Coordinates of C-alpha atoms in Angstrom, one line a residue:
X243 CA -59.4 -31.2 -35.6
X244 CA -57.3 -29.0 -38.3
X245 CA -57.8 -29.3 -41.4
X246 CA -54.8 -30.6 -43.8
X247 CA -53.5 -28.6 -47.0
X248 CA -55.8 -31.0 -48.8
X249 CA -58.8 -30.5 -46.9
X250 CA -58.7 -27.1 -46.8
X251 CA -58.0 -26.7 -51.0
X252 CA -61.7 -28.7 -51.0
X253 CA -63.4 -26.3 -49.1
X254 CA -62.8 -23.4 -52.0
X255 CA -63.6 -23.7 -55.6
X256 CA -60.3 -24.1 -57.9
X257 CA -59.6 -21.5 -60.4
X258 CA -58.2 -22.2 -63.7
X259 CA -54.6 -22.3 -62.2
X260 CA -55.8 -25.4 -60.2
X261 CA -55.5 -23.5 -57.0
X262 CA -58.1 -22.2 -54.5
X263 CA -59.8 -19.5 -55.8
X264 CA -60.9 -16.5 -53.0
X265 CA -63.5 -13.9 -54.1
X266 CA -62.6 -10.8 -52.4
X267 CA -64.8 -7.6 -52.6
X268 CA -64.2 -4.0 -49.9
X269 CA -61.5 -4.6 -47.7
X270 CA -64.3 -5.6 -44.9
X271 CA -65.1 -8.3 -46.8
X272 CA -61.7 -9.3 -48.1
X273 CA -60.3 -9.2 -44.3
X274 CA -63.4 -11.9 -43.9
X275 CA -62.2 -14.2 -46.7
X276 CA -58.7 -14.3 -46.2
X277 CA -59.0 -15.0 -42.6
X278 CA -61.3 -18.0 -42.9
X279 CA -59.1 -19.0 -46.0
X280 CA -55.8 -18.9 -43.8
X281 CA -57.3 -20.5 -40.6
X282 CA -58.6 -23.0 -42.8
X283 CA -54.9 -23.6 -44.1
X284 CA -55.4 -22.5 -47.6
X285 CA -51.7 -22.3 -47.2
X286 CA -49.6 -25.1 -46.4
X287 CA -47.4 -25.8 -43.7
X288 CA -49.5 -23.3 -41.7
X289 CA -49.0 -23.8 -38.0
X290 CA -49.7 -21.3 -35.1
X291 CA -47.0 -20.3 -32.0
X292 CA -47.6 -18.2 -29.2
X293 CA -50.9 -16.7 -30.9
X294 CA -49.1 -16.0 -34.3
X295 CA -49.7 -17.6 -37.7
X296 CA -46.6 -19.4 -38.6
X297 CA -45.0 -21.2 -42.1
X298 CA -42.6 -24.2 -41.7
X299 CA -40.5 -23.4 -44.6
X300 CA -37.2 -25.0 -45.4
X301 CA -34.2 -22.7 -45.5
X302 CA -31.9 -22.3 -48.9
X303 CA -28.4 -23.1 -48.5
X304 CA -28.8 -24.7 -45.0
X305 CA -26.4 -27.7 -44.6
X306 CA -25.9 -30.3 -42.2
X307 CA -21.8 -29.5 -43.0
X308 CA -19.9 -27.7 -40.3
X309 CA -16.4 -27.2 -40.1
X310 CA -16.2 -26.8 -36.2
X311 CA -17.9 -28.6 -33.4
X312 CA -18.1 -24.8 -31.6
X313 CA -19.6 -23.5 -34.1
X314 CA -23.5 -23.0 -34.3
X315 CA -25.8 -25.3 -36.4
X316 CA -28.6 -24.3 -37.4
X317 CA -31.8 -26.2 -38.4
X318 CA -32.4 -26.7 -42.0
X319 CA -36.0 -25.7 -41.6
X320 CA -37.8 -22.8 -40.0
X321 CA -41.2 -21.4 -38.6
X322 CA -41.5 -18.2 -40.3
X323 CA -43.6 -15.8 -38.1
X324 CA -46.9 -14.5 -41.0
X325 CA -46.0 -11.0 -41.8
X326 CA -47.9 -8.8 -44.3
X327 CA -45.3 -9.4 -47.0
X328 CA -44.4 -13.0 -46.7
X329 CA -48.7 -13.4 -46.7
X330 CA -49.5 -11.9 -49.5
X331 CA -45.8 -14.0 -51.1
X332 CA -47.8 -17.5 -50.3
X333 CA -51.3 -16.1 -51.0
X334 CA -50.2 -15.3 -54.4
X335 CA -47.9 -19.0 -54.9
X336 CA -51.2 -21.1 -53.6
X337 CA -54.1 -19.0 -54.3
X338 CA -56.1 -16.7 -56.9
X339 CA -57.2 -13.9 -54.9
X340 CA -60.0 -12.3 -57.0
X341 CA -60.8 -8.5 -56.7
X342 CA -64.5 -8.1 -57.7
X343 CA -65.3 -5.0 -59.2
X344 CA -68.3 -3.0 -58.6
X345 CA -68.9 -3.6 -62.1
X346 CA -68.5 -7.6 -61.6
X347 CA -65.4 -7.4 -63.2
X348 CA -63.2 -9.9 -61.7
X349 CA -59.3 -8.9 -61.6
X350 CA -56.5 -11.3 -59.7
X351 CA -54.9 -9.2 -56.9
X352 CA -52.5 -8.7 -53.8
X353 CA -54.3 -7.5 -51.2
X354 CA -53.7 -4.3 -49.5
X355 CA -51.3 -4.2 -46.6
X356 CA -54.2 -2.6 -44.6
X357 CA -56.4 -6.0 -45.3
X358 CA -53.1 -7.7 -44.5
X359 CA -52.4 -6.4 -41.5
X360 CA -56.0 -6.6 -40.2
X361 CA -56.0 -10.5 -41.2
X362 CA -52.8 -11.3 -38.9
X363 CA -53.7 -9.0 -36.3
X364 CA -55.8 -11.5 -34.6
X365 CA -54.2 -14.0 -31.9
X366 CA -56.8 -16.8 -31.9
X367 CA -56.7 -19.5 -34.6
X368 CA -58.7 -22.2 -33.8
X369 CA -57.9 -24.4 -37.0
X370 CA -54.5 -24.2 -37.3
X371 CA -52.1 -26.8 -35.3
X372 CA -50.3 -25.4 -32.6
X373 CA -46.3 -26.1 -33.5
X374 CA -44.3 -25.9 -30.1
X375 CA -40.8 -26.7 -31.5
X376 CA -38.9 -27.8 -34.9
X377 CA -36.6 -30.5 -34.1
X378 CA -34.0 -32.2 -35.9
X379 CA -33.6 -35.9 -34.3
X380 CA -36.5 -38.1 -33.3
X381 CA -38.0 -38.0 -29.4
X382 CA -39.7 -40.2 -27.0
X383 CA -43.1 -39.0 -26.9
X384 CA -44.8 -39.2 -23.3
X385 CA -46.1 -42.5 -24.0
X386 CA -43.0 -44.0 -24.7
X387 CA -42.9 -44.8 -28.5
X388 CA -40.7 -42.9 -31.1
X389 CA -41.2 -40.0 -32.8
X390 CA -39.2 -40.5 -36.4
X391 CA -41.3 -39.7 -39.0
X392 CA -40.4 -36.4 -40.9
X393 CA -43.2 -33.4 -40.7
X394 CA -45.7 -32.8 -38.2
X395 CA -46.5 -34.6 -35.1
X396 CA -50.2 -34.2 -33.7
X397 CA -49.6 -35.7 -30.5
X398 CA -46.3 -33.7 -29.5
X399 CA -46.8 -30.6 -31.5
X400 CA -43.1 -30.8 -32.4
X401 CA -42.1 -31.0 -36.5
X402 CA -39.5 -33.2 -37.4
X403 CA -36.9 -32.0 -39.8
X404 CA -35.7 -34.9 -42.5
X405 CA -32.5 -36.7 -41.9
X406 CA -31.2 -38.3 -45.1
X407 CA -28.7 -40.5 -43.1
X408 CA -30.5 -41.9 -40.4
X409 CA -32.2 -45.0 -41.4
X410 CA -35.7 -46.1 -39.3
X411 CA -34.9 -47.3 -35.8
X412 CA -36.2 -50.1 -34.9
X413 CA -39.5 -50.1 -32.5
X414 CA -38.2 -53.4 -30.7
X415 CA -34.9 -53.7 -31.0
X416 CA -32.9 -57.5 -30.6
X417 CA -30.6 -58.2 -27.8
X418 CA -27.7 -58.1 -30.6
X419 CA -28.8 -54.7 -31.5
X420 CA -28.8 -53.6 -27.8
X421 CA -25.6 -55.7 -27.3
X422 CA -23.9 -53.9 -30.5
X423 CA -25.3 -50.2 -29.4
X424 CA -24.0 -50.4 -26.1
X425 CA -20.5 -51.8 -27.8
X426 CA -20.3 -49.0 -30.2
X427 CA -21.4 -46.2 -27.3
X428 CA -19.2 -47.4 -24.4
X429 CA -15.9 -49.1 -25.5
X430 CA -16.4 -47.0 -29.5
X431 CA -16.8 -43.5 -29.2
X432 CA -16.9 -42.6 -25.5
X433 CA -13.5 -45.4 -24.7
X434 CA -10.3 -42.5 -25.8
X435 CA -12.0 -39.7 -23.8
X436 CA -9.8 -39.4 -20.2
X437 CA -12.7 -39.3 -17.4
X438 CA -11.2 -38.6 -14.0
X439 CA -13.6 -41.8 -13.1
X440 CA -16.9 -43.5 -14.0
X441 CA -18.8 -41.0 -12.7
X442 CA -18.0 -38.5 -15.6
X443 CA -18.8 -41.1 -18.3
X444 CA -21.8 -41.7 -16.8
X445 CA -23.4 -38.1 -16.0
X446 CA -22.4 -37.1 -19.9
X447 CA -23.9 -40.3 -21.2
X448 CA -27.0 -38.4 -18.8
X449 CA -27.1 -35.2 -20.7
X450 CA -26.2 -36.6 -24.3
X451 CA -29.9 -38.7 -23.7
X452 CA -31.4 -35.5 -22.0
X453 CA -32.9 -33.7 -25.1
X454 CA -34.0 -36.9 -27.0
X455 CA -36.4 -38.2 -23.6
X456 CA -37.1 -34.8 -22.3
X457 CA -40.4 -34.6 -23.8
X458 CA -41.3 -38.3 -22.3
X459 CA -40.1 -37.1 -18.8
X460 CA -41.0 -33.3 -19.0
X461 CA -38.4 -33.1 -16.2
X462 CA -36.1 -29.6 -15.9
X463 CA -32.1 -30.7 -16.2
X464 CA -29.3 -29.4 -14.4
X465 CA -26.9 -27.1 -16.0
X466 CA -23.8 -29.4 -17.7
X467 CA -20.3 -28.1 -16.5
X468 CA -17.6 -30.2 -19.5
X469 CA -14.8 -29.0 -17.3
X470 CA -11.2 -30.4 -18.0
X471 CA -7.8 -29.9 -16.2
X472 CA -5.8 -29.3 -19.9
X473 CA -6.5 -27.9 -23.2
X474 CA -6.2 -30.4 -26.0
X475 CA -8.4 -32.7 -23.3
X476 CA -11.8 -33.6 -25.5
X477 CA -14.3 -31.2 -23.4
X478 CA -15.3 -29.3 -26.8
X479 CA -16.2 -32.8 -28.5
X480 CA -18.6 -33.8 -26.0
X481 CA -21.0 -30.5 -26.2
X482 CA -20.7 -30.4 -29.7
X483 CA -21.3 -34.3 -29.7
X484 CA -25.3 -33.0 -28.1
X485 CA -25.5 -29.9 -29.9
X486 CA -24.0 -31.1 -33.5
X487 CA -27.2 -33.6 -33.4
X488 CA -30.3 -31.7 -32.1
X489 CA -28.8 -28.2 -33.2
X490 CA -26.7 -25.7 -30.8
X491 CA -26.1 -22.1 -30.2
X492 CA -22.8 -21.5 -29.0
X493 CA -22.1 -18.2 -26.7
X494 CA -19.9 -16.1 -25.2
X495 CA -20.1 -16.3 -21.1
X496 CA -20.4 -12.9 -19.5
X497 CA -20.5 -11.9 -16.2
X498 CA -23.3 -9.3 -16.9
X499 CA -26.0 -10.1 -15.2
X500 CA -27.9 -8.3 -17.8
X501 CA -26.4 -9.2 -20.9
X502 CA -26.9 -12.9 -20.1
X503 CA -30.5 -11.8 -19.8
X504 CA -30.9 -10.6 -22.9
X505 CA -28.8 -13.5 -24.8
X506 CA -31.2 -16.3 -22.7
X507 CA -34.1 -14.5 -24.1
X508 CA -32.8 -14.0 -27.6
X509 CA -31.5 -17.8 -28.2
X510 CA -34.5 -19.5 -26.5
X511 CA -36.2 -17.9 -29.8
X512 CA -34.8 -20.6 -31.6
X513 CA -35.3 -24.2 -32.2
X514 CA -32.3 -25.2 -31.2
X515 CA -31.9 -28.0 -28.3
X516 CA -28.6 -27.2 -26.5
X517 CA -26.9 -23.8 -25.4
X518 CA -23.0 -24.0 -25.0
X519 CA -21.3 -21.7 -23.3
X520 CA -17.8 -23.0 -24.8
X521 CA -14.2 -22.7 -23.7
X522 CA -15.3 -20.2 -20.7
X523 CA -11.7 -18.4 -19.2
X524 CA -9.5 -20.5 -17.7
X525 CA -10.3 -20.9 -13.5
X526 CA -13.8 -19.3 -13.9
X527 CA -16.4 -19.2 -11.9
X528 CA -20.0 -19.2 -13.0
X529 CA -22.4 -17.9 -10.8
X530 CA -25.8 -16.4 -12.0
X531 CA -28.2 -15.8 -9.8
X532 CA -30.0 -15.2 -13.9
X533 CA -28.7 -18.4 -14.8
X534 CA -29.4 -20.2 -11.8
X535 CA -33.2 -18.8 -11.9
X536 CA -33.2 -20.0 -15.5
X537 CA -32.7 -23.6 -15.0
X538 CA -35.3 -24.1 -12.2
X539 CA -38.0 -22.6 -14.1
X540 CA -40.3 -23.8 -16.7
X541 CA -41.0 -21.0 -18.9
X542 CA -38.8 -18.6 -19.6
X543 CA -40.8 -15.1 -19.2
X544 CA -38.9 -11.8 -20.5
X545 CA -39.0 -8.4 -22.5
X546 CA -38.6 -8.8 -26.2
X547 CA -35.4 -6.7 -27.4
X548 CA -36.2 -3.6 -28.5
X549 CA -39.6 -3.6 -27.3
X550 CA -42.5 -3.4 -24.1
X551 CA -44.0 -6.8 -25.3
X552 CA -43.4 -9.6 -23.0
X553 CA -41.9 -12.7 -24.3
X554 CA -42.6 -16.3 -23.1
X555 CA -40.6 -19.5 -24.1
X556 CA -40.4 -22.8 -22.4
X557 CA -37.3 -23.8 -21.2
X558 CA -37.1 -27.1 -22.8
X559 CA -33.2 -27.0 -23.6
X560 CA -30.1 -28.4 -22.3
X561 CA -27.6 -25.4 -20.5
X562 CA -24.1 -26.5 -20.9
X563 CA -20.6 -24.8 -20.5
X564 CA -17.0 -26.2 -21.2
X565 CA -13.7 -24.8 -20.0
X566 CA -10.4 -25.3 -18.4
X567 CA -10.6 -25.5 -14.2
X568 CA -13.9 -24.1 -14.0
X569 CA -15.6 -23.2 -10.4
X570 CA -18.8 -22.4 -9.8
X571 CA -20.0 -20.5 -7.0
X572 CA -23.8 -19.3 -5.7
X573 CA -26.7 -21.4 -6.0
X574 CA -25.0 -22.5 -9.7
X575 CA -23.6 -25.3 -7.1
X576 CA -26.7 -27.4 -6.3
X577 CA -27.8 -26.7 -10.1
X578 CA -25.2 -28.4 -11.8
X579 CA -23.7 -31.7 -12.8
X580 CA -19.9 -32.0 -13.6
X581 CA -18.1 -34.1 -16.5
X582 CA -14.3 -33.6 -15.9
X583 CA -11.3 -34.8 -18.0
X584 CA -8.2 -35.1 -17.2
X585 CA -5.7 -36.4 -19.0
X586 CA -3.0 -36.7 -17.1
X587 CA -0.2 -35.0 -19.6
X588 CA 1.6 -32.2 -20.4
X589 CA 0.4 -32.1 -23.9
X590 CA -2.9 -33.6 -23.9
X591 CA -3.6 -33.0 -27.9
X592 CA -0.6 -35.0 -29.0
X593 CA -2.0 -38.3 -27.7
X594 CA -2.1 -40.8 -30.7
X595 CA -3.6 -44.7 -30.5
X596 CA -7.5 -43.6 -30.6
X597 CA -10.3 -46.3 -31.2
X598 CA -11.9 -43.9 -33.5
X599 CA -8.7 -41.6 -35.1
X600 CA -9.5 -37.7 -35.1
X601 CA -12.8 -37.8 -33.6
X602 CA -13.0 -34.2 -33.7
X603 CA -13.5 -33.8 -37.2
X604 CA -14.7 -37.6 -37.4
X605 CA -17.8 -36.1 -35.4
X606 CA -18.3 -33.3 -38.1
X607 CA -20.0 -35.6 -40.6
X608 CA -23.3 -36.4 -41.0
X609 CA -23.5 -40.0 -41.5
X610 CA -21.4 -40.3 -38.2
X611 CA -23.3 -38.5 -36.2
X612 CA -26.3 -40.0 -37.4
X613 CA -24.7 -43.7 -36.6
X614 CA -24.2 -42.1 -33.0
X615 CA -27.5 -40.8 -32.6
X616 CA -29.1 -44.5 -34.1
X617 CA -26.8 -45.7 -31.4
X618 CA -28.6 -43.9 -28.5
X619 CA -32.3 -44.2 -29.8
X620 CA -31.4 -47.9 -29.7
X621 CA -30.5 -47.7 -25.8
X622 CA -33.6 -45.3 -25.3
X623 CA -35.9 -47.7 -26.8
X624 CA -34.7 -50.6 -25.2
X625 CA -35.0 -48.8 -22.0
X626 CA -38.6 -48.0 -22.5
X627 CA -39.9 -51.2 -23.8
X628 CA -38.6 -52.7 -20.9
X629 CA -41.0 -50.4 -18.6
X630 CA -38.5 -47.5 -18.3
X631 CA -37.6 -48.2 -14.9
X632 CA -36.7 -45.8 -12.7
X633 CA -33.2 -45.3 -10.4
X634 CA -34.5 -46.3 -6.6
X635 CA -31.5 -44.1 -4.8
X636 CA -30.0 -41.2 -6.8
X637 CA -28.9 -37.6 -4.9
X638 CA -31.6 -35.6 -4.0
X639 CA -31.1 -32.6 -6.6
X640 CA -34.3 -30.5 -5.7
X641 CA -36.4 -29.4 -8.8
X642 CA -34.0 -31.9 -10.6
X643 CA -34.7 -35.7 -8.6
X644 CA -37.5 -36.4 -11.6
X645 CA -34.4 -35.8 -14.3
X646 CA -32.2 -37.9 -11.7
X647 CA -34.4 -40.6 -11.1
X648 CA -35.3 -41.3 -15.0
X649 CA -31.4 -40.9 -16.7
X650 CA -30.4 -42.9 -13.6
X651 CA -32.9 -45.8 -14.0
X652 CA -31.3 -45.8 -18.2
X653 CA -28.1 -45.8 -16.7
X654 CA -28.6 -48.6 -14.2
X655 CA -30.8 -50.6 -17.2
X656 CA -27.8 -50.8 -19.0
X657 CA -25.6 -51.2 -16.5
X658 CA -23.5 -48.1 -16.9
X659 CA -22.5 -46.9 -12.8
X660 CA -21.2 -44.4 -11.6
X661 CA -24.2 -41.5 -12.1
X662 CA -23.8 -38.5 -10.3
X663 CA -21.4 -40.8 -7.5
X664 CA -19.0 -37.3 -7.8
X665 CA -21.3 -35.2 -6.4
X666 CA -18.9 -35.2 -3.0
X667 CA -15.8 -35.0 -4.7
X668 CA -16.9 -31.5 -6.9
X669 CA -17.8 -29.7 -3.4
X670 CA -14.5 -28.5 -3.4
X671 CA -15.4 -26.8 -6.6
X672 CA -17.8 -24.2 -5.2
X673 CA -15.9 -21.3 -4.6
X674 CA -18.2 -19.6 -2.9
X675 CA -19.2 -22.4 -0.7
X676 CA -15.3 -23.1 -0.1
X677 CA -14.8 -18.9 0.7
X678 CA -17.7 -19.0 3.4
X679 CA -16.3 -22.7 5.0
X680 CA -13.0 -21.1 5.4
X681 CA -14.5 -18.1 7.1
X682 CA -16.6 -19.9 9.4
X683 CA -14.2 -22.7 10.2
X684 CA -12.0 -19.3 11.0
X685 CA -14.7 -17.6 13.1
X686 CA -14.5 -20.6 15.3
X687 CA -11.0 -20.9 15.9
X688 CA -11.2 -17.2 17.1
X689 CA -14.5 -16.8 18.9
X690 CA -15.4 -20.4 19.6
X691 CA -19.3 -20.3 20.4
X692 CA -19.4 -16.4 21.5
X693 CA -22.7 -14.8 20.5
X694 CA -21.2 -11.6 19.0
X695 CA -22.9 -8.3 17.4
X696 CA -22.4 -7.3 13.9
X697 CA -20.6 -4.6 15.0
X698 CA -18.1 -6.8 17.3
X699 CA -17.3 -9.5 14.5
X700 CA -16.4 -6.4 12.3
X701 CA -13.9 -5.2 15.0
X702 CA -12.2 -8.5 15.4
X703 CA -11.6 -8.7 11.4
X704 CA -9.3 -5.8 12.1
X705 CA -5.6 -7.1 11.8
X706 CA -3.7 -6.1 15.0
X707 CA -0.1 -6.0 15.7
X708 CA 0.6 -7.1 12.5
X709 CA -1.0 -10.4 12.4
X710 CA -4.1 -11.1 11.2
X711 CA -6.2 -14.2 13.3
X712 CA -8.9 -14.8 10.2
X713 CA -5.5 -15.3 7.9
X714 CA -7.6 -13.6 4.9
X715 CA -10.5 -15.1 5.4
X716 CA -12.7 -12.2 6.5
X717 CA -15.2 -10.9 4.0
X718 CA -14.3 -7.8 1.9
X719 CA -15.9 -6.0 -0.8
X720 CA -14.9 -6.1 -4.9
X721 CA -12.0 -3.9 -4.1
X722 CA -10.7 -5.9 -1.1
X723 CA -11.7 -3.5 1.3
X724 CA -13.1 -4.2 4.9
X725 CA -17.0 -4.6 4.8
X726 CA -19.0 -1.7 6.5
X727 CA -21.1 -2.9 10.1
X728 CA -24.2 -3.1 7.8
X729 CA -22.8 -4.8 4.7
X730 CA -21.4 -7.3 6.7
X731 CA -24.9 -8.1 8.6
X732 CA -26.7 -7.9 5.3
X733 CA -24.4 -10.5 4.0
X734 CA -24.3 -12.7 7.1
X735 CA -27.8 -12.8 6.6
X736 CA -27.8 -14.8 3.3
X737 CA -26.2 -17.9 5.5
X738 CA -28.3 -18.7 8.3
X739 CA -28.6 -22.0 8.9
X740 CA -26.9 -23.0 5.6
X741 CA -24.6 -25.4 6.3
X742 CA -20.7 -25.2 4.6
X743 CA -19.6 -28.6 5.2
X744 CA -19.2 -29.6 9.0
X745 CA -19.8 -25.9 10.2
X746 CA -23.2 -23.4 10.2
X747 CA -23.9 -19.9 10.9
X748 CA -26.6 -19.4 13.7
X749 CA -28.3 -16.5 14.5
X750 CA -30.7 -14.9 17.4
X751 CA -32.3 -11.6 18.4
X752 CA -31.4 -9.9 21.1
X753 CA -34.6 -8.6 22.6
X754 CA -32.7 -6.2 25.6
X755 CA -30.2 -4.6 23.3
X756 CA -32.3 -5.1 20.2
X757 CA -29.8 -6.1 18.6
X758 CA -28.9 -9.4 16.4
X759 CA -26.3 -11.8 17.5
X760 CA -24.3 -14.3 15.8
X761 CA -22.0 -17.4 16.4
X762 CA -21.3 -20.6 14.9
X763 CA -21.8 -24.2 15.6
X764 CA -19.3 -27.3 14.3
X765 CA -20.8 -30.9 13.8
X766 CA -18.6 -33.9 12.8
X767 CA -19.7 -35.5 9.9

């Protein structure tokens, strides 16, 4: 077991300064004592991560204040990676290094930066508690009890920052407390917000628990689409709702496959819980085969900017993005679940009446957000002390069912319906799914079940007379342009057997002309 600041002050003698005194001699022997001294926490608020020494110190001038719900809030406390010059900072604040001369003179001294750099050079630490995340709101731990006291946690390896306006939530809560949380959630704060049905209020109600249970359920989560028909509609509110209470990044979408890379690998650095990708362009599609890779994985492996080192993170946040008549297209489909608004106006931000009046900046204080968050914790323990029940039918979602089955069991607990019950109606919004539909359901007006080459589907796309039989539908490139014989094979390819609502693409070999042939096949649903 580590030792604590306490313990480890003990284990070294106290110099007149009432701090630990270390006797240092050549730089062999000094790169001895320091080491033992650090992994024995002579410091406090000494933690390792990934291999490297860490500090937990709190940052000055950090507020909980922001003026925007898209803007980025930080955590008011930080693990600051042990460098040569913030080490020999804290060595010299909590210690008395002593330089003993050859003539037993002893002097108090910095170490050099080559004993420095030789102590932190090292990757094992075998004393020191391993810190996985700072976090700013309490979590269920995986054996369902609460995780609210401020500092470190042994059993989660997660730090919990202060919060001076949320009181201690009750372990057990009453029925009245239950009764009143529910109240305050449902027909308070969520009632003005114009959901196209129940099944919007209930999938954000989903990903507003996600980060606070994730680390009972260790299950991967969906990427959040907060898509609305109007501006003025509310869609900003609800991600900065999540991210205003366990901290957010907020970024810019791009459709560079390579610069979302880098900006994944750059914000998973921080202790942040959720990642917006706010007020995307109007009618925009997202669809990252990065992106999509991202939320099925558990770790996060990548190049460190500006350097051959590989980074590793584990992919323990929430993914959301917000915008205006968003699409999404690739495998981003099957990856995602959708919160839409729509409010049924022209001008959506001129609606007055609200149960809560100007929730957008009501949102922006502290003390509200906390009562929000005391809100939820209430529902989350009540959930768990009844057994945490599970839902018994919820869509399959792949590598996401765990995350479906426990927010839909909360959900059902306390009798909010309508989880993921859209999931039909938001087909319509894969583009890319809708694109290849229209082609096949084309393809089979034309050619029926004909088993045709590459080469003879191409020719057929080829308007004649002036008409054209696919009415747009046939696949082009960027520019619009007919596909070549081989792109179009190469891109058939990618959809056999993958079924686009009632209609699939089939393909066979054929053995005499060695070539592959093609055709479709229709199924009522």
């Amino acid at each position: 077991m580590a030792s604590t600041p306490a313990q480890a002050r003990s284990l070294w003698p106290l110099g007149d300064s009432g701090r630990p005194r270390l006797r240092i001699g050549e730089d062999p022997d000094a790169i001895r004592v320091l080491t033992s001294a650090l992994d024995d926490r002579i410091i406090p608020n000494t933690y390792v991560c990934e291999g490297d020494p860490v500090v937990v110190e709190e940052i000055s001038g950090a507020t909980e204040d922001t003026e925007a719900g898209d803007a980025d809030v930080a955590l008011p406390i930080t693990a600051s990676v042990l460098k040569p010059p913030l080490l020999a900072s804290l060595l010299a604040e909590h210690a008395e290094v002593i330089d003993v001369k050859r003539d037993g003179k002893e002097v108090e001294t910095t170490p050099n930066a080559t004993v420095l750099n030789a102590v932190l050079a090292r990757r094992s630490w075998p004393k020191l508690p391993v810190l996985h995340r700072i976090i700013s709101t309490p979590v269920l731990r995986r054996d369902g009890t609460l995780l609210q006291d401020p500092g470190y946690d042994q059993a989660t390896g997660y730090y919990l920052a202060g919060n001076q306006h949320l009181g201690r939530v009750p372990e057990q809560p009453t029925k009245a407390e239950v009764a009143e949380s529910r109240e305050f959630l449902l027909d308070r704060f969520l009632r003005d917000f114009p959901w196209r049905s129940d099944a919007d209020r209930a999938n954000y109600l989903a990903l507003l628990v996600t980060p606070l249970i994730r680390p009972y359920t260790r299950a991967l989560s969906p990427f959040g689409m907060i898509e609305a028909s109007m501006p003025g509609s509310g869609k900003t509110i609800l991600a900065g709702c999540v991210g205003l209470m366990v901290g957010q990044r907020v970024l810019t979408w791009t459709d560079s496959e390579e610069e979302l890379r880098k900006a994944i690998t750059t914000v998973l650095a921080d202790s942040v819980g959720v990642i917006v990708f706010d007020n995307l362009a109007e009618g925009s599609m997202v669809n990252s085969a990065v992106l999509a890779r991202l939320v099925t994985e558990r770790n996060w492996t990548d190049r460190r900017l500006g350097t051959n080192a590989a980074a590793n993170f584990i992919n323990d946040r929430l993914w959301l993005a917000t915008g205006n008549n968003l699409r999404t297209g690739g495998d981003m489909a099957s990856r995602s679940v959708w919160v839409r608004l729509d409010p049924n106006c022209p001008r959506p931000e001129a609606r007055t009446g609200f149960t809560i009046p100007n929730l957008d900046s009501w949102i922006l204080d502290p003390g509200n957000r906390a009562t929000v968050l005391r809100h939820v914790l209430i529902l989350i323990l009540d959930w768990t002390n009844n057994g945490a029940p599970t839902a018994a039918q919820v869509p399959q979602m792949r590598q996401f069912t765990p995350w479906a089955t426990h927010l839909g069991g909360f959900l059902e607990h306390h009798q909010i319906g309508g989880f993921l019950t859209n999931a039909e109606s938001v087909r319509e919004l894969d583009e890319e799914d809708s694109e290849w539909r229209s082609f096949l359901m084309a393809w089979d007006d034309v050619h029926g079940d004909v088993r045709l080459t590459s080469q003879q589907l191409r020719q057929s796309g080829e308007p004649t007379g002036g008409t054209d039989p696919w009415a747009g539908t046939f696949p082009t490139d960027r520019r619009g342009k007919p596909l070549t014989v081989k792109s179009l094979g190469w891109r058939l390819r990618g959809q056999i057997d993958r079924w686009h609502g009632d209609v699939v693409l089939r393909s066979a070999t054929d053995s005499h002309a060695n070539s592959r042939l093609w055709w479709v096949e229709r199924q009522a649903l």
